[in-house]
Short mmCIF file of C-alpha atoms in Angstrom, two decimals:
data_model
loop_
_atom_site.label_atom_id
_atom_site.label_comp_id
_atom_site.label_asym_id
_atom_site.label_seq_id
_atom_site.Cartn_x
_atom_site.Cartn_y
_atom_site.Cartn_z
CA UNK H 1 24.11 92.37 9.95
CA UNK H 2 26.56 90.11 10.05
CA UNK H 3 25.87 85.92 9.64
CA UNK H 4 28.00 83.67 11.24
CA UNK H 5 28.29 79.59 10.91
CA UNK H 6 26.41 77.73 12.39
CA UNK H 7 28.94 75.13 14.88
CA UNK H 8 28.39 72.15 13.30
CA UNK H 9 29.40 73.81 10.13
CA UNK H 10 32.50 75.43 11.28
CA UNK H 11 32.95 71.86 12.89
CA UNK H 12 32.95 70.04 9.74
CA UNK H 13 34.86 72.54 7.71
CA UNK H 14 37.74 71.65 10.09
CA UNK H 15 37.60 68.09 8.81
CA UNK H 16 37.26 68.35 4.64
CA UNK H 17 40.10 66.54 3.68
CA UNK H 18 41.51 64.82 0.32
CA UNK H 19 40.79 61.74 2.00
CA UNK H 20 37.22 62.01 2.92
CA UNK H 21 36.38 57.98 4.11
CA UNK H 22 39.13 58.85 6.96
CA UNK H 23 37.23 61.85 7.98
CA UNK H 24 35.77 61.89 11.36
CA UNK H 25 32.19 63.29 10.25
CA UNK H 26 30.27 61.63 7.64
CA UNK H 27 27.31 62.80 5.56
CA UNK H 28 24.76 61.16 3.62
CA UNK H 29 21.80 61.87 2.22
CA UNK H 30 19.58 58.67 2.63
CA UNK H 31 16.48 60.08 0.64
CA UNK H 32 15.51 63.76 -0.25
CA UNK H 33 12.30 63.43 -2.66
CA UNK H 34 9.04 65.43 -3.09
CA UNK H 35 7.24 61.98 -3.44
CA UNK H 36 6.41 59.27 -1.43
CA UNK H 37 7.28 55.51 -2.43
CA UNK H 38 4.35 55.10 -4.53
CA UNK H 39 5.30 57.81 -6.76
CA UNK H 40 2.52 60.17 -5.46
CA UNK H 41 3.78 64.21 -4.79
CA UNK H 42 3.59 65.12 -1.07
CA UNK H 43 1.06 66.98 -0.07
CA UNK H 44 1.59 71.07 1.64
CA UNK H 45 1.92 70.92 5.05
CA UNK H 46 -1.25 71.61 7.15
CA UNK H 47 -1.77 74.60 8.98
CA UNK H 48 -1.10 74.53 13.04
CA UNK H 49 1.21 74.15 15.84
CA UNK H 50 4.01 71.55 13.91
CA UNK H 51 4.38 68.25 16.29
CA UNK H 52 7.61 65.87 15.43
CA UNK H 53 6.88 61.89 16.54
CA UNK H 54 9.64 59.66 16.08
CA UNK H 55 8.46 56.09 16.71
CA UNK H 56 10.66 52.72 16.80
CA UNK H 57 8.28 50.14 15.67
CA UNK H 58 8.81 46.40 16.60
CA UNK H 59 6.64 43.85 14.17
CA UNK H 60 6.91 40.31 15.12
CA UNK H 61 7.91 37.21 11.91
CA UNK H 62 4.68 36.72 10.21
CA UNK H 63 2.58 39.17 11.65
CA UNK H 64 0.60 41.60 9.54
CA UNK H 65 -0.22 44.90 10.75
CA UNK H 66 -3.85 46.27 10.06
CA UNK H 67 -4.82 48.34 7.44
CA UNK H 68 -4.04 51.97 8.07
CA UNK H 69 -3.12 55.37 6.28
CA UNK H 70 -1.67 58.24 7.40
CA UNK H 71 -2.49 62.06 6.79
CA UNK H 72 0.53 63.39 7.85
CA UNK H 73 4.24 63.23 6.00
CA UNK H 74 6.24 60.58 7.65
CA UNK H 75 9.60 58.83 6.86
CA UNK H 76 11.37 56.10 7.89
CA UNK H 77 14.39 53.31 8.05
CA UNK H 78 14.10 49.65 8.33
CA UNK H 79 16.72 48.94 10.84
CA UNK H 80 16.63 45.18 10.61
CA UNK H 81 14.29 42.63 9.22
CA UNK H 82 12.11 42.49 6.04
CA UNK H 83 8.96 44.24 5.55
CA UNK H 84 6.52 43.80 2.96
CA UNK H 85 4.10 47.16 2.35
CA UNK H 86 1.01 46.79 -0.10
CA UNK H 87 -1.60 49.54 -0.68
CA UNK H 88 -5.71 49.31 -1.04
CA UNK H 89 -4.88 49.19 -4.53
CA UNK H 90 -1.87 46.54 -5.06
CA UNK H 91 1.30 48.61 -5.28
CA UNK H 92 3.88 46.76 -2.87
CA UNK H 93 6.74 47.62 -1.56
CA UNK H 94 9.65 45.25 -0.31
CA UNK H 95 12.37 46.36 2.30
CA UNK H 96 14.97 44.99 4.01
CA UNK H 97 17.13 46.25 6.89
CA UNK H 98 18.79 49.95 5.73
CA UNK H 99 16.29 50.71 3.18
CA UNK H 100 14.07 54.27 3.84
CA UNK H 101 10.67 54.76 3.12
CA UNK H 102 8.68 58.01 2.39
CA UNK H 103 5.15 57.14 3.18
CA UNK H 104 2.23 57.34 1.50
CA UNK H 105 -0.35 60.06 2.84
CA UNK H 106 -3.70 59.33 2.72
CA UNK H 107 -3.68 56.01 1.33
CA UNK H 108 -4.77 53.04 2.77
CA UNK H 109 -1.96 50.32 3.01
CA UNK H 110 -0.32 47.55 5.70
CA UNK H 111 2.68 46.14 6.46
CA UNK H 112 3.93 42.12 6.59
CA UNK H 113 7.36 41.21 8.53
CA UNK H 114 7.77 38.46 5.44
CA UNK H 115 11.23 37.67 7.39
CA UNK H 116 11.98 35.23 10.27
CA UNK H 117 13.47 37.72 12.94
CA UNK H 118 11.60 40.87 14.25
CA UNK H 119 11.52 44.06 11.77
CA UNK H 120 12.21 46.81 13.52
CA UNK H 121 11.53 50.59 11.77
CA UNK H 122 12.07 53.88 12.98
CA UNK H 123 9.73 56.18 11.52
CA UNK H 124 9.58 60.17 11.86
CA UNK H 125 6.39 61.90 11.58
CA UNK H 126 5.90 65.57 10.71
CA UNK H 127 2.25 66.29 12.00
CA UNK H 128 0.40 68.79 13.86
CA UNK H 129 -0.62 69.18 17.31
CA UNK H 130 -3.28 67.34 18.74
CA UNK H 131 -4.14 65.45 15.01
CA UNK H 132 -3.52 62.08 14.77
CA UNK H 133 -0.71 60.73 12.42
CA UNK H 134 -2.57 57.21 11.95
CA UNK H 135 -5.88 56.20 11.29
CA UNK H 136 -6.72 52.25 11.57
CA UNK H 137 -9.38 51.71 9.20
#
């Protein structure tokens, strides 16, 4: 059987030139891990139907969000803004706007916009139908 390119491959071989920050299409890797931020090794992914969320999520200056974890492997970049995450058990985490997060799974934590404009994140969730991928404690 014969494999053939996928198009966005045969697209980009087109374009690999000497002079790659002239190219039309860039690539770059913004995080591949096996660990979330705390340092903790993903978990497997659960069994079921798989279910992709992508939320943008707006957090006003000052304003803490409550106390949450999440069971399901989630990612995300600060587009703008400062954000201040802290676990149950101290371990913080400061970002400002273009930095990525890999979540922690099943650990209780928060979030603080420690900045003066609104944070805005956009966070992609790979969960499994009809299971929540937040739980408020």
């Amino acid at each position: 059987m014969k494999y053939l390119l996928p198009p966005l491959m045969v697209l980009l071989s087109f374009y690999s030139t000497a002079d790659e920050k002239h190219a039309p299409i860039s690539v770059e890797t913004i995080v591949k891990t096996t660990q979330s931020w705390n340092g903790n090794t993903l978990p497997a992914y659960p069994k079921g139907q798989p279910e992709i969320t992508i939320l943008k999520i707006a957090i006003a200056p000052g304003v803490t969000l409550p106390r949450h974890q999440h069971p399901v492997i989630n990612a995300g970049v600060l587009l703008k803004g400062e954000l201040l995450v802290t676990t149950k058990k101290g371990k913080k985490l400061k970002m400002t706007a273009g930095d990525p997060i890999t979540e922690v799974i099943d650990t209780w934590h928060y979030g603080v916009n420690t900045g003066t404009d609104t944070a805005e994140i956009m966070v992609f969730y790979a969960g499994i139908e009809n299971q929540p991928i937040t739980i408020k404690q």
